[in-house]
Short mmCIF file of C-alpha atoms and ligand atoms in Angstrom, two decimals:
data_model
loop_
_atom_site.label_atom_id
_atom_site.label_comp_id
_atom_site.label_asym_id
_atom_site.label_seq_id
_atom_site.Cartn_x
_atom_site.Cartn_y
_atom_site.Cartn_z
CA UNK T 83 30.32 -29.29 47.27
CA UNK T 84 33.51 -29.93 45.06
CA UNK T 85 31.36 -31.08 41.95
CA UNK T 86 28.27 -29.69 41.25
CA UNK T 87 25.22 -32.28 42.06
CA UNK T 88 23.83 -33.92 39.20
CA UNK T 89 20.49 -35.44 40.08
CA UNK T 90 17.50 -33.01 40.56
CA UNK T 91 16.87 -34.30 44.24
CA UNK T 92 20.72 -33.14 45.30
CA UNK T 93 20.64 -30.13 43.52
CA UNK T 94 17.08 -29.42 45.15
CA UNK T 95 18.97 -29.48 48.48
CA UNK T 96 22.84 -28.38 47.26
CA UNK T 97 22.77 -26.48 44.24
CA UNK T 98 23.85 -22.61 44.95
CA UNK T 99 24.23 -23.02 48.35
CA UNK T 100 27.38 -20.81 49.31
CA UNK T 101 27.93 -22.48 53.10
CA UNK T 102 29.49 -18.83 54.07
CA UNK T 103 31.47 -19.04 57.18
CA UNK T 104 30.54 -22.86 57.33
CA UNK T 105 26.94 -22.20 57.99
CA UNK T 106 24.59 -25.00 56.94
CA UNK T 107 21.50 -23.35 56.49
CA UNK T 108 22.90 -19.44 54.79
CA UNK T 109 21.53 -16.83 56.77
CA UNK T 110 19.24 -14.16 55.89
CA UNK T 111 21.18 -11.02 54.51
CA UNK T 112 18.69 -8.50 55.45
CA UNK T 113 20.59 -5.55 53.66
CA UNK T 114 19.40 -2.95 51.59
CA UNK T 115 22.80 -2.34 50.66
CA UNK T 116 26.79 -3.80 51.01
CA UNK T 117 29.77 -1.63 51.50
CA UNK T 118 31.15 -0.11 47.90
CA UNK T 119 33.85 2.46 47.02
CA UNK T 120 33.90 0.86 43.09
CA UNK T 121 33.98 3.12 40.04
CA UNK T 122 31.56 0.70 38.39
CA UNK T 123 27.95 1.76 39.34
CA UNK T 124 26.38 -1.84 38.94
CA UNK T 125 29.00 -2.94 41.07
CA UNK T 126 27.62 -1.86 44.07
CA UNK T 127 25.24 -4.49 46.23
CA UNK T 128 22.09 -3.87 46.40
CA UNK T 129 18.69 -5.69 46.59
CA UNK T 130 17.32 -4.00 43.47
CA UNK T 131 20.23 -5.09 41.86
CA UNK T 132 19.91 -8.99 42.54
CA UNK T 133 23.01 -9.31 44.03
CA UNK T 134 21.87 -9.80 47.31
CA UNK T 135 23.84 -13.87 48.91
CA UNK T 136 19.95 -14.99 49.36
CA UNK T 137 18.54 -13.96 45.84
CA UNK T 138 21.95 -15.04 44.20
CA UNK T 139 21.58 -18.31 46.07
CA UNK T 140 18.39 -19.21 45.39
CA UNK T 141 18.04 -18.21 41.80
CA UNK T 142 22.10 -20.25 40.95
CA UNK T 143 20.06 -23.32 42.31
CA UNK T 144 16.62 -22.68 40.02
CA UNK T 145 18.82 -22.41 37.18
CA UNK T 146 20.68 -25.65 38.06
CA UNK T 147 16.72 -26.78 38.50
CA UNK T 148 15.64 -26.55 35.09
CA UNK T 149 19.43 -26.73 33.07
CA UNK T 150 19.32 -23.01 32.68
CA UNK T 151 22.47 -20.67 32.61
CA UNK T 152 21.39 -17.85 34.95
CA UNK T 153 18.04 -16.90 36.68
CA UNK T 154 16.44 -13.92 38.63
CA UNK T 155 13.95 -14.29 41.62
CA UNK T 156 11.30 -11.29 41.66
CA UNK T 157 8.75 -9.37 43.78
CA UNK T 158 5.81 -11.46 42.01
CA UNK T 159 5.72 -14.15 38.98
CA UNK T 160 3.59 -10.96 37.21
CA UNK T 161 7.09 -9.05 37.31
CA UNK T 162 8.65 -11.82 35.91
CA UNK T 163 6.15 -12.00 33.11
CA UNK T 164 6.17 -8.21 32.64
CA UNK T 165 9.46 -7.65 32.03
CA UNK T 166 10.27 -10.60 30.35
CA UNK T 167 7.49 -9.58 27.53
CA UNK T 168 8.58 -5.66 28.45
CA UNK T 169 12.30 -6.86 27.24
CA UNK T 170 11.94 -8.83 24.31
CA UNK T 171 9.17 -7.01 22.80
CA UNK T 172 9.14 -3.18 21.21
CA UNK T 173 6.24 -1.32 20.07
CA UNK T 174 5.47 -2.48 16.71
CA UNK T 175 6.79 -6.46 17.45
CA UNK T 176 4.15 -8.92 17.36
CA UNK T 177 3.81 -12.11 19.13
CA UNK T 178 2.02 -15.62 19.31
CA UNK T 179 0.58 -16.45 22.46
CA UNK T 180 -1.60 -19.41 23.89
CA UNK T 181 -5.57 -18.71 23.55
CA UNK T 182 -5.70 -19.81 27.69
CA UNK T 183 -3.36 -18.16 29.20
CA UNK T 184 -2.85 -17.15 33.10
CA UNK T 185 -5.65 -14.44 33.78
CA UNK T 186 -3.29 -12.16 35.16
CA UNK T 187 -0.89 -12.66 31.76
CA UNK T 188 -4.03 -12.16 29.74
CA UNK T 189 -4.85 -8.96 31.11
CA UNK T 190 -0.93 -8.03 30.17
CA UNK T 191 -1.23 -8.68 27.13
CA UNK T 192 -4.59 -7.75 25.87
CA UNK T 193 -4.30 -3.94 27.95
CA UNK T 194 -0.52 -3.27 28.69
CA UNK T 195 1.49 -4.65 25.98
CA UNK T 196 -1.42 -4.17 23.18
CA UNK T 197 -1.34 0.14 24.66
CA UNK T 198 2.16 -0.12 23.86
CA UNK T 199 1.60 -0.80 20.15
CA UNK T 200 2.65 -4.82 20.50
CA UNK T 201 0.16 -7.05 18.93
CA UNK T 202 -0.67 -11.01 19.43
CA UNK T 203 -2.21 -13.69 18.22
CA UNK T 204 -3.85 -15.93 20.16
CA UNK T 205 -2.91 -20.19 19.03
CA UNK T 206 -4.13 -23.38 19.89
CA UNK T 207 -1.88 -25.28 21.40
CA UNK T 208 -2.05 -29.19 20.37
CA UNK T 209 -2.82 -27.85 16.36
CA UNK T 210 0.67 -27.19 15.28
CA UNK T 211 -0.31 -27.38 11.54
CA UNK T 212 -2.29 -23.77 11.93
CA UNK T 213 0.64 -21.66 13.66
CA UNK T 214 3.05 -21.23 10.81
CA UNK T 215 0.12 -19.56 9.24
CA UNK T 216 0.01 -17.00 12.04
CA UNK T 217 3.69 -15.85 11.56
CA UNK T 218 4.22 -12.17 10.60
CA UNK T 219 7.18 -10.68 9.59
CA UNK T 220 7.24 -8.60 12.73
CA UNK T 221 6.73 -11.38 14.91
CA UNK T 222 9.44 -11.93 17.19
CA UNK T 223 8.24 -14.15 20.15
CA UNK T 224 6.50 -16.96 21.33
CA UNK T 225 4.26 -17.49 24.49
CA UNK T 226 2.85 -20.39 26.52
CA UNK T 227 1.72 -21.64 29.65
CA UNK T 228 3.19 -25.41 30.23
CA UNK T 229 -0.27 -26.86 31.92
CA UNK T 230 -2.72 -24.23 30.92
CA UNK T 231 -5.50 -22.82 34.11
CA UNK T 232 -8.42 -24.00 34.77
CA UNK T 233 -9.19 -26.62 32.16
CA UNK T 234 -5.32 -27.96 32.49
CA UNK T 235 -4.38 -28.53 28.69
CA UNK T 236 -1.21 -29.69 27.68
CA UNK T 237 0.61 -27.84 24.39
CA UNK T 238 2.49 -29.67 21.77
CA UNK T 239 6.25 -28.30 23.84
CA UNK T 240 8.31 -29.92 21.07
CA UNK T 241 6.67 -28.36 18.63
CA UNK T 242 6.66 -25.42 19.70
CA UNK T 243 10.31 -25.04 20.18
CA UNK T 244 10.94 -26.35 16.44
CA UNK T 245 8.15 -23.27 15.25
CA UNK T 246 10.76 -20.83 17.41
CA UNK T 247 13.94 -22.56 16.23
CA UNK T 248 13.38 -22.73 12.45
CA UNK T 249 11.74 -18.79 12.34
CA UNK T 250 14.05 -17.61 15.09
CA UNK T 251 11.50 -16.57 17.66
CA UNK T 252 12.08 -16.46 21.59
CA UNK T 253 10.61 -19.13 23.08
CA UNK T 254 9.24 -18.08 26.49
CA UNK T 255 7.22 -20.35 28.37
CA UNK T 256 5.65 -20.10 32.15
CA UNK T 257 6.66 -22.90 34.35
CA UNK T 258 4.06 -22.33 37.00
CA UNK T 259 1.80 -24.92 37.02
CA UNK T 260 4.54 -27.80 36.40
CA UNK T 261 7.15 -26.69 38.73
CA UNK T 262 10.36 -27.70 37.58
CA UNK T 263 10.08 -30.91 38.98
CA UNK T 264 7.48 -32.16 35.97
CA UNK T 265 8.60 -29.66 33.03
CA UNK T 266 12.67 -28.16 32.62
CA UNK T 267 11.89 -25.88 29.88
CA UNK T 268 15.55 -25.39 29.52
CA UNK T 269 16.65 -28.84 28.77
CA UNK T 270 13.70 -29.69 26.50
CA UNK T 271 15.02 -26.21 24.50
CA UNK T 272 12.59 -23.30 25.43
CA UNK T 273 14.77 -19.77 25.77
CA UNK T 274 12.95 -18.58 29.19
CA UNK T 275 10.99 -20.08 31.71
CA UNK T 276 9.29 -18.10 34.47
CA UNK T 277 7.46 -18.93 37.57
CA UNK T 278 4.77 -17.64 40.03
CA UNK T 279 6.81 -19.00 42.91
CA UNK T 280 4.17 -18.12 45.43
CA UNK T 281 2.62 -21.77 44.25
CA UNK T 282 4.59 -24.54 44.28
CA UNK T 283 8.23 -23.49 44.15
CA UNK T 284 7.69 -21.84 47.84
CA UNK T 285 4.68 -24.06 48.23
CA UNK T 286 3.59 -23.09 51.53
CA UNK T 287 0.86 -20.18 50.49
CA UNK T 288 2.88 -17.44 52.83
CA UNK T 289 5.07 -15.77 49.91
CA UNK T 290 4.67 -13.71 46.80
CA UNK T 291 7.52 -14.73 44.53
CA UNK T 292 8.51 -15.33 40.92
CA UNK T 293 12.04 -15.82 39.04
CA UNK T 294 13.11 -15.87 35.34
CA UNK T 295 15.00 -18.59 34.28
CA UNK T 296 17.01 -18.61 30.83
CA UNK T 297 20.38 -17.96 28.95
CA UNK T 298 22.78 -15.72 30.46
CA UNK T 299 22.61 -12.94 27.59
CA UNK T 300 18.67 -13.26 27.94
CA UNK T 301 18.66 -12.72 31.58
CA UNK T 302 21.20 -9.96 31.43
CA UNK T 303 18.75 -7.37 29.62
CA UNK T 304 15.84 -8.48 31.36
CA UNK T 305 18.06 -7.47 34.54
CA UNK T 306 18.73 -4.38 33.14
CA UNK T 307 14.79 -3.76 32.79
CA UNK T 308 14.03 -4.84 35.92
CA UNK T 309 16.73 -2.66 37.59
CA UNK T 310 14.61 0.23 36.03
CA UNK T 311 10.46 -1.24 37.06
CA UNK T 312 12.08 -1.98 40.38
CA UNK T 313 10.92 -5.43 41.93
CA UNK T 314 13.60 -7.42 43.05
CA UNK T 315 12.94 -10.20 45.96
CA UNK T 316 13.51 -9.41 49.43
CA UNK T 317 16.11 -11.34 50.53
CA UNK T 318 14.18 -12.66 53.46
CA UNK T 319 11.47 -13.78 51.33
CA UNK T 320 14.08 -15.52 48.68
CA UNK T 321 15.21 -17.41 52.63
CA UNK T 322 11.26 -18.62 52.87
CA UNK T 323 11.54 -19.91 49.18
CA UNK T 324 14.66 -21.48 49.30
CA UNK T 325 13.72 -23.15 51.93
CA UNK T 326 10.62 -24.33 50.47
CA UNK T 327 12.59 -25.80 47.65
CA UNK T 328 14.16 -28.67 49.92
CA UNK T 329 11.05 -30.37 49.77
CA UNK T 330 9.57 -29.14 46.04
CA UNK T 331 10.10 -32.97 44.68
CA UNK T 332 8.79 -34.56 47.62
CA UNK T 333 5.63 -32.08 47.90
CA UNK T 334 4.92 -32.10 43.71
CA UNK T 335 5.09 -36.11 43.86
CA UNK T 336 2.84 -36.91 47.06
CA UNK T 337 0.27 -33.87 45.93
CA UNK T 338 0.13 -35.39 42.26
CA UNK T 339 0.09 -39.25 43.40
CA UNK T 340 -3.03 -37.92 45.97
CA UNK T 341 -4.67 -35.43 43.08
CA UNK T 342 -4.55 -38.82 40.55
CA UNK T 343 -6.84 -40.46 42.86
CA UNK T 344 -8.78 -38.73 43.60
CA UNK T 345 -9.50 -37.60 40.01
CA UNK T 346 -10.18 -41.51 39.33
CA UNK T 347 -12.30 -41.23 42.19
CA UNK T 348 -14.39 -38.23 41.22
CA UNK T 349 -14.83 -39.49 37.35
CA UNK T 350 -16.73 -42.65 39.04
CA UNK T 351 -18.95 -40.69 41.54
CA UNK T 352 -22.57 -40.45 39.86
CA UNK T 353 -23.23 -37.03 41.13
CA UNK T 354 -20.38 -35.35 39.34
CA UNK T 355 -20.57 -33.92 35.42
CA UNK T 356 -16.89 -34.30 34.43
CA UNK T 357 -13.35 -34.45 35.77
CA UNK T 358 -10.31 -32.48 34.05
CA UNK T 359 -6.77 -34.05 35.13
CA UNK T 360 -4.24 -35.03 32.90
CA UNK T 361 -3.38 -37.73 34.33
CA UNK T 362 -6.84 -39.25 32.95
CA UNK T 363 -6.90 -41.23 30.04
CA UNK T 364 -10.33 -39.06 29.59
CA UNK T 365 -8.37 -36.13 29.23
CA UNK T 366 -7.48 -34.34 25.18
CA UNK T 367 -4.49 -33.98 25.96
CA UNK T 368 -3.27 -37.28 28.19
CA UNK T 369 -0.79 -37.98 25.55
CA UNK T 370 0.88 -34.63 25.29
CA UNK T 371 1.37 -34.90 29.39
CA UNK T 372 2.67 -38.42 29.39
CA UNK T 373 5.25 -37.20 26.55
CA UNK T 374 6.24 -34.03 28.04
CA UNK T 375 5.93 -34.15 31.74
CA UNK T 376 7.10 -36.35 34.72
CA UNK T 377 4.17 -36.39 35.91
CA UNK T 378 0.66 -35.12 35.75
CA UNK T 379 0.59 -32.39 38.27
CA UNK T 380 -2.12 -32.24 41.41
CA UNK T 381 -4.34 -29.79 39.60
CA UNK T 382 -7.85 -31.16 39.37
CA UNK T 383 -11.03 -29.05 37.50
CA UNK T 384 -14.59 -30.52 37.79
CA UNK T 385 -18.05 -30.01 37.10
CA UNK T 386 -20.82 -31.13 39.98
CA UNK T 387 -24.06 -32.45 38.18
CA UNK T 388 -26.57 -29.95 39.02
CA UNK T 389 -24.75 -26.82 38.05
CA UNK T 390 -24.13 -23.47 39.81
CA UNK T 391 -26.25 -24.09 42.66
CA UNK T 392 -25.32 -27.92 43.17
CA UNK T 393 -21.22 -26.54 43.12
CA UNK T 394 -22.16 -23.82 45.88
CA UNK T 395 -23.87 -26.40 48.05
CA UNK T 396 -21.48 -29.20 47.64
CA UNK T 397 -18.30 -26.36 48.35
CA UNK T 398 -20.01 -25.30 51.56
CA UNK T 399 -20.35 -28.89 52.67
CA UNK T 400 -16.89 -29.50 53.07
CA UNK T 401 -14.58 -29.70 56.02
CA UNK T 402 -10.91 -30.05 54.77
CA UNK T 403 -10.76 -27.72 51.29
CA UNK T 404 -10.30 -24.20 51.80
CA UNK T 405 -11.91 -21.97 49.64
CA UNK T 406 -9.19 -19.58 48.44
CA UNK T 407 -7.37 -18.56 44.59
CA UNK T 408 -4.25 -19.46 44.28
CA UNK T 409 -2.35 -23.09 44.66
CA UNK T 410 0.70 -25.03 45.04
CA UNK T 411 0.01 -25.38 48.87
CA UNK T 412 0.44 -27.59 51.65
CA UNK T 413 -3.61 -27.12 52.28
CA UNK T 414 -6.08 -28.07 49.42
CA UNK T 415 -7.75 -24.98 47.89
CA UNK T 416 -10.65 -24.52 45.72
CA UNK T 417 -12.02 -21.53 43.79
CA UNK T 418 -14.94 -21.28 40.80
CA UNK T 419 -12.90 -19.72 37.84
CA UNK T 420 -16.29 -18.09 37.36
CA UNK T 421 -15.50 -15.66 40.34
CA UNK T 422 -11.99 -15.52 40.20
CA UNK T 423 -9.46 -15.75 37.23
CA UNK T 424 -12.10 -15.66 35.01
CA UNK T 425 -14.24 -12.95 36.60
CA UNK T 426 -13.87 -10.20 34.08
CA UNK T 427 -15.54 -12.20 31.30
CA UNK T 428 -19.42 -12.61 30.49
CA UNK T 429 -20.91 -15.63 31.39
CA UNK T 430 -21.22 -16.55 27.50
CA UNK T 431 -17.69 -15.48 27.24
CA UNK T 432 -16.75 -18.28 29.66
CA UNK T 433 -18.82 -21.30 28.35
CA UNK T 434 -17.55 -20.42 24.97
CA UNK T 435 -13.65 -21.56 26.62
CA UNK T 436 -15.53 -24.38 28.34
CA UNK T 437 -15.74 -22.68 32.11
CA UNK T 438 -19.11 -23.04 33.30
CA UNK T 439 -20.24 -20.73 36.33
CA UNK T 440 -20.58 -24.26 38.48
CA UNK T 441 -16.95 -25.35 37.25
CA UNK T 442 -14.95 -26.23 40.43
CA UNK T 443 -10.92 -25.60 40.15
CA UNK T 444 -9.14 -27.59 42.79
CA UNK T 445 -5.56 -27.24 44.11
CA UNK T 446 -4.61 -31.11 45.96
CA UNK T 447 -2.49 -30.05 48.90
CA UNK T 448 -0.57 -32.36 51.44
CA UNK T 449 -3.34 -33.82 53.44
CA UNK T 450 -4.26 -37.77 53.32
CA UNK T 451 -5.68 -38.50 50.02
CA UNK T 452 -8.23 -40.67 51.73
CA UNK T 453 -9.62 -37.91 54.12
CA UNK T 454 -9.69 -35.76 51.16
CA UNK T 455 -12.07 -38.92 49.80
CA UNK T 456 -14.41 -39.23 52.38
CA UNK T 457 -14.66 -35.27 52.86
CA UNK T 458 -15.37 -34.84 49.01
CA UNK T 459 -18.01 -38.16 49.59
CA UNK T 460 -19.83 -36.40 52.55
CA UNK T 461 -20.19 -33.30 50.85
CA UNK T 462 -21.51 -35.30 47.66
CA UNK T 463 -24.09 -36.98 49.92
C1 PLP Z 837 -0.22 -17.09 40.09
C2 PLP Z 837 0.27 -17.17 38.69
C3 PLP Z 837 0.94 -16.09 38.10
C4 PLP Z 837 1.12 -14.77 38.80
O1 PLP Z 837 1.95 -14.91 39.89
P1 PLP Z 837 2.00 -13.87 41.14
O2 PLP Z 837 3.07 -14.45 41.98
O3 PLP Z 837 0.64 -13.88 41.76
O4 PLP Z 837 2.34 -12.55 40.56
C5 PLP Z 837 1.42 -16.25 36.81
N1 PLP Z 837 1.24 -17.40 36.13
C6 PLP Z 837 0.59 -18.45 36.66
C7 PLP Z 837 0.43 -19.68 35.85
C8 PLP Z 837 0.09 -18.37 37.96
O5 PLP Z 837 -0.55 -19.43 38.48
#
């Protein structure tokens, strides 16, 4: 293209796309390596090195995405995480982080980063009044998840970014759950956004991805760490994702148009406890979501009256859900928190956060919303 696109449903299909030799759809450069006789040794091609045409192509047009400057695409969203956090933090450095974060994040920062000497504290994020409070001198960072997992709540974003601007933090926030199709943490002001892109950004549950999206400066020592931990994307995996991005806006929509009905229907059914979606008026944090996303996302968390043995009986009496972690796929998944994210915690440990051992975490995939109805009404019966 001559100009670059401007609305996200062009750039979805145009952004960073080279067209070498006039193909339409770029091919997969399955090299390890690209012919170099440079005195600069960055200069050579190589996967590690990100500078492979499908990694460079795919993370120009995440960047475009979201508004940001530059972007990598990694091995996993947990290497995008890890050396984000490994880059901007120093033994010593303290940070602010959201009390519900990603399980796999948690575990980073509780074990890794706190056996590294880098300290947290955990906030709450719709009580802006109590962070400034929680500012050290050391502190040099901020982290968040946009829609949090399982019980889906919403932070204060433009707060947050005003608590990083005025005490000059890094504002680092993980896209995951919103895709960038409800959330562009670059436009609304946050300094990095990263992804799992095994969930919605590939959406089709057969890659492990993630990418790091932010200011060019940013991104340019978080490459430099990442040269050194090693986990790069394979360029024929950053082919699967890229192609999965054609359709992100079209998949995100459909799954959260089908996930908001059926939330409505499962908060009228008599046999079930409670429904989590923000997209509820029900839900604390409704107002946050309508002010900060386009959209409510096609998460749904719910409680089956009867507890852990009512959840178990009502999961095995479905047809169309598959019971798997993960989400952000074409198929609708379901997992208990109890048994997976949230495994590693006591039982007490988890009702104190609000996730029972019955609590049912639902990912809305592409089938008919109305099948998905009269599946999730059998299985009630
Ligand atoms: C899945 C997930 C991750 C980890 O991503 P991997 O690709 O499995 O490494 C991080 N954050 C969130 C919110 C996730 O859902």
């Amino acid at each position: 293209m001559k100009n670059p696109p401007k609305s996200f449903a062009t750039k979805l299909i145009h952004a960073g796309e080279p067209r070498i030799d006039g193909a339409v759809r770029l091919p997969v450069f399955q090299t390890a390596m690209f012919e170099y006789d440079g005195d600069d040794p960055r200069g050579a091609r190589y996967i590690r090195y990100f500078n492979n045409p499908n990694q460079i192509a795919l993370s120009d047009k995440l960047a475009a995405l979201e508004g940001a400057e530059a972007g990598l695409v990694t091995g996993s969203g947990m290497a995008a995480i890890s050396a984000t956090l490994l880059t901007l933090l120093r033994p010593g450095d303290h940070f602010l982080a959201l009390d519900c974060l990603y399980g796999g994040t948690h575990d980073l920062v509780t074990g890794t980063l706190e056996n590294l000497g880098i300290t947290h504290t955990f906030i709450t994020g719709d009580r802006p009044e109590t962070w400034p409070q929680m500012l050290r001198q050391n502190t040099k960072a901020v982290y968040v998840d946009t829609i949090t997992n399982p019980l889906l709540r919403v932070s204060d974003h433009d707060a947050l970014i005003a608590l990083c601007k005025d005490n000059g933090l890094t504002s680092v926030i993980d896209n995951t759950f919103a895709s960038p199709v409800l959330y562009r943490p670059a436009e609304a002001g946050y300094d990095l956004s990263l992804h799992s892109m095994t969930k919605y950004i590939n959406g089709h549950s057969d890659v492990v991805a993630g990418a790091i999206l932010g200011g060019t400066e940013a991104i340019t020592a978080i490459r430099h760490t990442l040269y050194n931990l090693g986990s790069a994307l394979d360029p024929h995996a950053a082919f699967l994702v890229n192609r999965g991005v054609n359709t992100l806006a079209l998949r995100v929509r459909h799954q959260g148009d089908s996930a908001l009905k059926i939330a409505r229907f499962l908060e009228a059914h008599p046999k079930i406890e409670r429904v989590i979606h923000p997209g509820l008026a029900s839900h604390p944090d409704h107002a946050l979501a309508r002010k900060h996303l386009d959209g409510f996302g096609a998460m749904i968390t719910f409680e089956v009256t009867g507890g852990l043995k009512a959840a178990k009986t009502f999961m095995a009496a479905l047809d169309i859900p598959i019971m798997a972690p993960s989400l952000g796929g074409p198929e609708t998944l379901m997992t208990r928190p109890a048994i997976t994210s949230h495994a590693g915690l006591t039982s007490e440990a988890r009702r104190g956060l609000g996730i029972s051992d019955g609590l049912i975490r639902c990912s809305i995939g592409l089938e008919d919303a109305d099948d998905l109805i009269e599946d999730f009404t059998q299985a009630l019966r």
